[in-house]
Amino acid sequence: MSDQIPKYRAIAQKLRSRVTSGELPPGAVLTSRRRLAKDFKTSRVTIDKVVELLTAEGIFEPSDGNRPPVVADVSQRVATVQGRVDGHATNGRALRDNETSKMLSVEKVPCPADIAALLGVAPGDEVLCRSRLNLLDDKPDATEYSYYPPEVVEVTPELAQPESIPGESRELASERMGSRQKYCNKVVTSRLATDRERELLRLGGTINVVTQVARHVVLADGRTVEVAVKVFEGNRPVSFHVEL
């Protein structure tokens, strides 16, 4: 198991990957929790935490502690935030195996008012914006805009380069800032897609509802390292369980 994350989350990542890869199909019944504890060389208490976490994410169907976990249908589910966090911690990759990311632009822009309040700058102040398009099985899946305040860009000049950053940009930035990531606050809203979003996501028609997820990542010392806005088609389910 990885020393970088709690043991129950490392085990959860292994089971989550087996589900999302199709190795464990919907309806599959796992062995007893006692047997899982033996297989993973851990305690029953740890396995209970694993099952609780994966049930909260919708990976397992709800059940009492006396029944083995049953795999839920996740075929239409987007990757959970916890899956990305744990995936990055264990293998240095936040994206799924069938997911790729294409950098669209890296530029300094006037900070939008709703982003400025989170970054701790004034609306219109110059900040760095990295925009990208995520593809799932080579099809457009989501657009994402990541904003960074000047103090973060100053110590992480790689952010200003039009290239993907191995290991994720905010992980590198937090390391350079000399403080670990403490928490990630998420705000989910629904709204109409812009013309640009309809073009990038290849949405049909002229009126489309999208889901917007605004992510605010704060360091242990209280400074903001990143504010990001991710947009995808509105009928996608989203599951969050965040412990950074």
mmCIF file of C-alpha atoms in Angstrom, residues 17-243:
data_model
loop_
_atom_site.group_PDB
_atom_site.id
_atom_site.type_symbol
_atom_site.label_atom_id
_atom_site.label_comp_id
_atom_site.label_asym_id
_atom_site.label_seq_id
_atom_site.Cartn_x
_atom_site.Cartn_y
_atom_site.Cartn_z
ATOM 1 C CA SER A 17 -10.311 0.440 -10.261
ATOM 2 C CA ARG A 18 -11.549 -3.149 -10.495
ATOM 3 C CA VAL A 19 -15.122 -1.848 -10.760
ATOM 4 C CA THR A 20 -14.493 0.942 -13.274
ATOM 5 C CA SER A 21 -12.346 -1.362 -15.431
ATOM 6 C CA GLY A 22 -15.182 -3.878 -15.651
ATOM 7 C CA GLU A 23 -13.325 -6.615 -13.762
ATOM 8 C CA LEU A 24 -16.122 -6.426 -11.184
ATOM 9 C CA PRO A 25 -19.378 -5.961 -13.147
ATOM 10 C CA PRO A 26 -22.635 -4.484 -11.785
ATOM 11 C CA GLY A 27 -24.318 -6.903 -9.403
ATOM 12 C CA ALA A 28 -21.103 -8.725 -8.539
ATOM 13 C CA VAL A 29 -21.073 -9.848 -4.914
ATOM 14 C CA LEU A 30 -17.735 -9.522 -3.148
ATOM 15 C CA THR A 31 -16.513 -11.940 -0.523
ATOM 16 C CA SER A 32 -17.343 -11.300 3.117
ATOM 17 C CA ARG A 33 -15.815 -8.307 4.845
ATOM 18 C CA ARG A 34 -13.876 -10.667 7.078
ATOM 19 C CA ARG A 35 -12.419 -12.361 3.997
ATOM 20 C CA LEU A 36 -11.616 -8.984 2.408
ATOM 21 C CA ALA A 37 -9.742 -8.041 5.576
ATOM 22 C CA LYS A 38 -7.714 -11.242 5.309
ATOM 23 C CA ASP A 39 -7.025 -10.759 1.594
ATOM 24 C CA PHE A 40 -5.801 -7.174 2.095
ATOM 25 C CA LYS A 41 -3.964 -8.060 5.323
ATOM 26 C CA THR A 42 -5.808 -5.463 7.358
ATOM 27 C CA SER A 43 -8.509 -5.188 10.020
ATOM 28 C CA ARG A 44 -12.268 -5.542 9.696
ATOM 29 C CA VAL A 45 -12.572 -1.933 10.897
ATOM 30 C CA THR A 46 -10.479 -0.775 7.935
ATOM 31 C CA ILE A 47 -12.604 -2.788 5.496
ATOM 32 C CA ASP A 48 -15.751 -1.270 7.004
ATOM 33 C CA LYS A 49 -14.311 2.190 6.226
ATOM 34 C CA VAL A 50 -13.509 1.071 2.671
ATOM 35 C CA VAL A 51 -17.059 -0.144 2.122
ATOM 36 C CA GLU A 52 -18.517 3.003 3.693
ATOM 37 C CA LEU A 53 -16.436 5.195 1.370
ATOM 38 C CA LEU A 54 -17.247 3.267 -1.818
ATOM 39 C CA THR A 55 -20.925 3.114 -0.874
ATOM 40 C CA ALA A 56 -20.971 6.897 -0.380
ATOM 41 C CA GLU A 57 -19.467 7.253 -3.868
ATOM 42 C CA GLY A 58 -22.095 4.951 -5.371
ATOM 43 C CA ILE A 59 -19.535 2.276 -6.292
ATOM 44 C CA PHE A 60 -21.193 -0.246 -3.937
ATOM 45 C CA GLU A 61 -24.891 -0.639 -3.246
ATOM 46 C CA PRO A 62 -26.010 0.248 0.299
ATOM 47 C CA SER A 63 -26.094 -2.728 2.679
ATOM 48 C CA ASP A 64 -25.800 -3.475 6.362
ATOM 49 C CA GLY A 65 -22.570 -4.629 7.935
ATOM 50 C CA ASN A 66 -23.577 -8.305 7.836
ATOM 51 C CA ARG A 67 -23.872 -8.522 4.039
ATOM 52 C CA PRO A 68 -20.985 -8.660 1.529
ATOM 53 C CA PRO A 69 -20.638 -5.537 -0.655
ATOM 54 C CA VAL A 70 -22.473 -5.594 -3.997
ATOM 55 C CA VAL A 71 -21.146 -3.626 -6.999
ATOM 56 C CA ALA A 72 -23.479 -0.879 -8.265
ATOM 57 C CA ASP A 73 -23.960 0.104 -11.909
ATOM 58 C CA VAL A 74 -21.355 2.831 -12.539
ATOM 59 C CA SER A 75 -21.485 2.719 -16.342
ATOM 60 C CA GLN A 76 -22.848 6.273 -16.603
ATOM 61 C CA ARG A 77 -20.948 7.695 -13.643
ATOM 62 C CA VAL A 78 -18.152 10.236 -14.046
ATOM 63 C CA ALA A 79 -14.963 9.621 -12.077
ATOM 64 C CA THR A 80 -15.323 10.622 -8.447
ATOM 65 C CA VAL A 81 -13.104 13.300 -7.022
ATOM 66 C CA GLN A 82 -11.823 10.813 -4.437
ATOM 67 C CA GLY A 83 -10.926 8.413 -7.228
ATOM 68 C CA ARG A 84 -8.822 11.111 -8.887
ATOM 69 C CA VAL A 85 -7.138 12.088 -5.626
ATOM 70 C CA ASP A 86 -6.332 8.494 -4.677
ATOM 71 C CA GLY A 87 -5.347 7.613 -8.239
ATOM 72 C CA HIS A 88 -2.842 10.438 -8.323
ATOM 73 C CA ALA A 89 -1.435 9.475 -4.917
ATOM 74 C CA THR A 90 -0.917 5.845 -5.891
ATOM 75 C CA ASN A 91 0.245 6.126 -9.486
ATOM 76 C CA GLY A 92 0.832 9.818 -10.224
ATOM 77 C CA ARG A 93 -2.067 9.942 -12.667
ATOM 78 C CA ALA A 94 -5.432 11.575 -11.909
ATOM 79 C CA LEU A 95 -7.051 10.766 -15.273
ATOM 80 C CA ARG A 96 -8.713 7.452 -15.998
ATOM 81 C CA ASP A 97 -7.101 5.010 -18.439
ATOM 82 C CA ASN A 98 -9.566 5.952 -21.203
ATOM 83 C CA GLU A 99 -9.372 9.684 -20.475
ATOM 84 C CA THR A 100 -6.992 12.223 -22.015
ATOM 85 C CA SER A 101 -6.550 15.954 -21.603
ATOM 86 C CA LYS A 102 -5.810 18.456 -24.370
ATOM 87 C CA MET A 103 -4.377 21.861 -23.468
ATOM 88 C CA LEU A 104 -6.302 24.651 -25.218
ATOM 89 C CA SER A 105 -4.589 27.800 -23.947
ATOM 90 C CA VAL A 106 -2.402 29.270 -21.216
ATOM 91 C CA GLU A 107 -2.713 33.019 -20.809
ATOM 92 C CA LYS A 108 -2.956 35.904 -18.380
ATOM 93 C CA VAL A 109 -6.533 37.183 -18.153
ATOM 94 C CA PRO A 110 -8.548 39.713 -16.122
ATOM 95 C CA CYS A 111 -9.851 37.742 -13.168
ATOM 96 C CA PRO A 112 -13.645 37.119 -13.257
ATOM 97 C CA ALA A 113 -15.462 38.538 -10.232
ATOM 98 C CA ASP A 114 -16.639 35.152 -8.898
ATOM 99 C CA ILE A 115 -13.111 33.735 -9.143
ATOM 100 C CA ALA A 116 -11.420 36.830 -7.682
ATOM 101 C CA ALA A 117 -13.098 36.464 -4.299
ATOM 102 C CA LEU A 118 -11.698 32.937 -3.953
ATOM 103 C CA LEU A 119 -8.206 33.782 -5.246
ATOM 104 C CA GLY A 120 -7.914 36.779 -2.934
ATOM 105 C CA VAL A 121 -7.442 39.312 -5.741
ATOM 106 C CA ALA A 122 -9.569 42.176 -7.016
ATOM 107 C CA PRO A 123 -11.951 41.590 -9.960
ATOM 108 C CA GLY A 124 -10.101 42.425 -13.161
ATOM 109 C CA ASP A 125 -6.641 41.824 -11.683
ATOM 110 C CA GLU A 126 -4.378 39.821 -13.970
ATOM 111 C CA VAL A 127 -4.225 36.103 -13.166
ATOM 112 C CA LEU A 128 -3.038 33.037 -15.055
ATOM 113 C CA CYS A 129 -5.663 30.810 -16.679
ATOM 114 C CA ARG A 130 -4.944 27.331 -18.032
ATOM 115 C CA SER A 131 -7.799 25.927 -20.139
ATOM 116 C CA ARG A 132 -8.106 22.366 -21.373
ATOM 117 C CA LEU A 133 -10.488 19.899 -22.939
ATOM 118 C CA ASN A 134 -10.903 16.450 -21.415
ATOM 119 C CA LEU A 135 -11.748 13.566 -23.741
ATOM 120 C CA LEU A 136 -13.269 10.232 -22.787
ATOM 121 C CA ASP A 137 -12.632 7.478 -25.335
ATOM 122 C CA ASP A 138 -11.461 10.266 -27.671
ATOM 123 C CA LYS A 139 -14.801 12.104 -27.381
ATOM 124 C CA PRO A 140 -15.146 15.554 -25.727
ATOM 125 C CA ASP A 141 -16.204 15.053 -22.102
ATOM 126 C CA ALA A 142 -15.545 18.307 -20.210
ATOM 127 C CA THR A 143 -13.873 21.690 -20.379
ATOM 128 C CA GLU A 144 -11.818 23.035 -17.477
ATOM 129 C CA TYR A 145 -10.373 26.421 -16.591
ATOM 130 C CA SER A 146 -7.779 26.644 -13.809
ATOM 131 C CA TYR A 147 -6.894 30.029 -12.307
ATOM 132 C CA TYR A 148 -3.738 30.817 -10.330
ATOM 133 C CA PRO A 149 -2.841 33.996 -8.403
ATOM 134 C CA PRO A 150 0.472 35.782 -9.119
ATOM 135 C CA GLU A 151 2.171 34.448 -5.979
ATOM 136 C CA VAL A 152 1.601 30.860 -7.117
ATOM 137 C CA VAL A 153 2.781 31.522 -10.677
ATOM 138 C CA GLU A 154 5.897 33.273 -9.379
ATOM 139 C CA VAL A 155 7.168 30.129 -7.641
ATOM 140 C CA THR A 156 5.762 27.752 -10.278
ATOM 141 C CA PRO A 157 6.773 29.211 -13.673
ATOM 142 C CA GLU A 158 5.921 25.889 -15.342
ATOM 143 C CA LEU A 159 2.266 26.892 -15.048
ATOM 144 C CA ALA A 160 2.794 29.597 -17.672
ATOM 145 C CA GLN A 161 3.999 27.082 -20.251
ATOM 146 C CA PRO A 162 1.446 25.697 -22.782
ATOM 147 C CA GLU A 163 2.113 22.111 -21.762
ATOM 148 C CA SER A 164 0.559 19.550 -19.464
ATOM 149 C CA ILE A 165 2.388 19.209 -16.164
ATOM 150 C CA PRO A 166 3.244 15.640 -15.077
ATOM 151 C CA GLY A 167 1.715 14.849 -11.703
ATOM 152 C CA GLU A 168 -0.909 17.637 -11.947
ATOM 153 C CA SER A 169 -0.326 21.386 -11.716
ATOM 154 C CA ARG A 170 -1.738 22.073 -8.269
ATOM 155 C CA GLU A 171 0.362 19.298 -6.701
ATOM 156 C CA LEU A 172 3.498 20.926 -8.105
ATOM 157 C CA ALA A 173 2.308 24.390 -7.075
ATOM 158 C CA SER A 174 1.530 23.357 -3.495
ATOM 159 C CA GLU A 175 4.966 21.749 -3.231
ATOM 160 C CA ARG A 176 6.602 24.962 -4.427
ATOM 161 C CA MET A 177 4.466 26.982 -2.001
ATOM 162 C CA GLY A 178 5.886 24.883 0.821
ATOM 163 C CA SER A 179 2.543 23.757 2.229
ATOM 164 C CA ARG A 180 0.380 20.686 1.751
ATOM 165 C CA GLN A 181 -3.145 20.818 0.372
ATOM 166 C CA LYS A 182 -5.599 20.928 3.269
ATOM 167 C CA TYR A 183 -9.052 20.910 1.706
ATOM 168 C CA CYS A 184 -10.936 21.282 -1.552
ATOM 169 C CA ASN A 185 -14.272 23.099 -1.524
ATOM 170 C CA LYS A 186 -16.683 22.292 -4.386
ATOM 171 C CA VAL A 187 -19.690 24.247 -5.610
ATOM 172 C CA VAL A 188 -21.933 22.534 -8.176
ATOM 173 C CA THR A 189 -24.410 24.506 -10.282
ATOM 174 C CA SER A 190 -26.443 23.985 -13.460
ATOM 175 C CA ARG A 191 -26.716 26.617 -16.190
ATOM 176 C CA LEU A 192 -27.067 27.077 -19.931
ATOM 177 C CA ALA A 193 -24.019 26.290 -22.046
ATOM 178 C CA THR A 194 -22.189 29.079 -23.819
ATOM 179 C CA ASP A 195 -21.656 28.938 -27.567
ATOM 180 C CA ARG A 196 -17.999 28.046 -26.971
ATOM 181 C CA GLU A 197 -18.920 25.180 -24.619
ATOM 182 C CA ARG A 198 -21.439 23.786 -27.098
ATOM 183 C CA GLU A 199 -18.717 23.868 -29.748
ATOM 184 C CA LEU A 200 -16.049 22.209 -27.591
ATOM 185 C CA LEU A 201 -18.344 19.548 -26.132
ATOM 186 C CA ARG A 202 -20.115 18.984 -29.462
ATOM 187 C CA LEU A 203 -23.542 19.508 -27.939
ATOM 188 C CA GLY A 204 -26.454 19.357 -30.342
ATOM 189 C CA GLY A 205 -29.112 22.060 -30.579
ATOM 190 C CA THR A 206 -28.935 25.691 -29.528
ATOM 191 C CA ILE A 207 -29.966 25.402 -25.862
ATOM 192 C CA ASN A 208 -28.123 22.965 -23.610
ATOM 193 C CA VAL A 209 -27.906 22.616 -19.850
ATOM 194 C CA VAL A 210 -24.432 21.966 -18.433
ATOM 195 C CA THR A 211 -23.167 21.189 -14.961
ATOM 196 C CA GLN A 212 -20.460 23.464 -13.592
ATOM 197 C CA VAL A 213 -18.183 22.370 -10.760
ATOM 198 C CA ALA A 214 -16.099 25.129 -9.164
ATOM 199 C CA ARG A 215 -13.120 23.802 -7.190
ATOM 200 C CA HIS A 216 -11.313 25.909 -4.550
ATOM 201 C CA VAL A 217 -8.109 24.286 -3.249
ATOM 202 C CA VAL A 218 -6.665 25.709 -0.026
ATOM 203 C CA LEU A 219 -3.294 24.946 1.564
ATOM 204 C CA ALA A 220 -2.667 24.111 5.202
ATOM 205 C CA ASP A 221 -1.340 27.637 5.762
ATOM 206 C CA GLY A 222 -4.597 29.155 4.501
ATOM 207 C CA ARG A 223 -3.415 30.322 1.070
ATOM 208 C CA THR A 224 -5.311 29.441 -2.107
ATOM 209 C CA VAL A 225 -3.310 27.412 -4.612
ATOM 210 C CA GLU A 226 -5.928 27.026 -7.361
ATOM 211 C CA VAL A 227 -9.485 27.820 -8.362
ATOM 212 C CA ALA A 228 -10.807 25.718 -11.227
ATOM 213 C CA VAL A 229 -14.097 25.549 -13.085
ATOM 214 C CA LYS A 230 -15.064 22.329 -14.854
ATOM 215 C CA VAL A 231 -18.049 22.132 -17.208
ATOM 216 C CA PHE A 232 -19.679 19.019 -18.662
ATOM 217 C CA GLU A 233 -23.005 17.967 -20.134
ATOM 218 C CA GLY A 234 -25.783 18.448 -17.582
ATOM 219 C CA ASN A 235 -27.099 14.890 -17.402
ATOM 220 C CA ARG A 236 -23.906 13.423 -15.941
ATOM 221 C CA PRO A 237 -24.130 12.270 -12.292
ATOM 222 C CA VAL A 238 -21.442 13.611 -9.956
ATOM 223 C CA SER A 239 -20.191 12.061 -6.706
ATOM 224 C CA PHE A 240 -17.909 13.791 -4.202
ATOM 225 C CA HIS A 241 -16.001 12.585 -1.165
ATOM 226 C CA VAL A 242 -12.949 14.756 -0.636
ATOM 227 C CA GLU A 243 -10.122 14.273 1.839
#
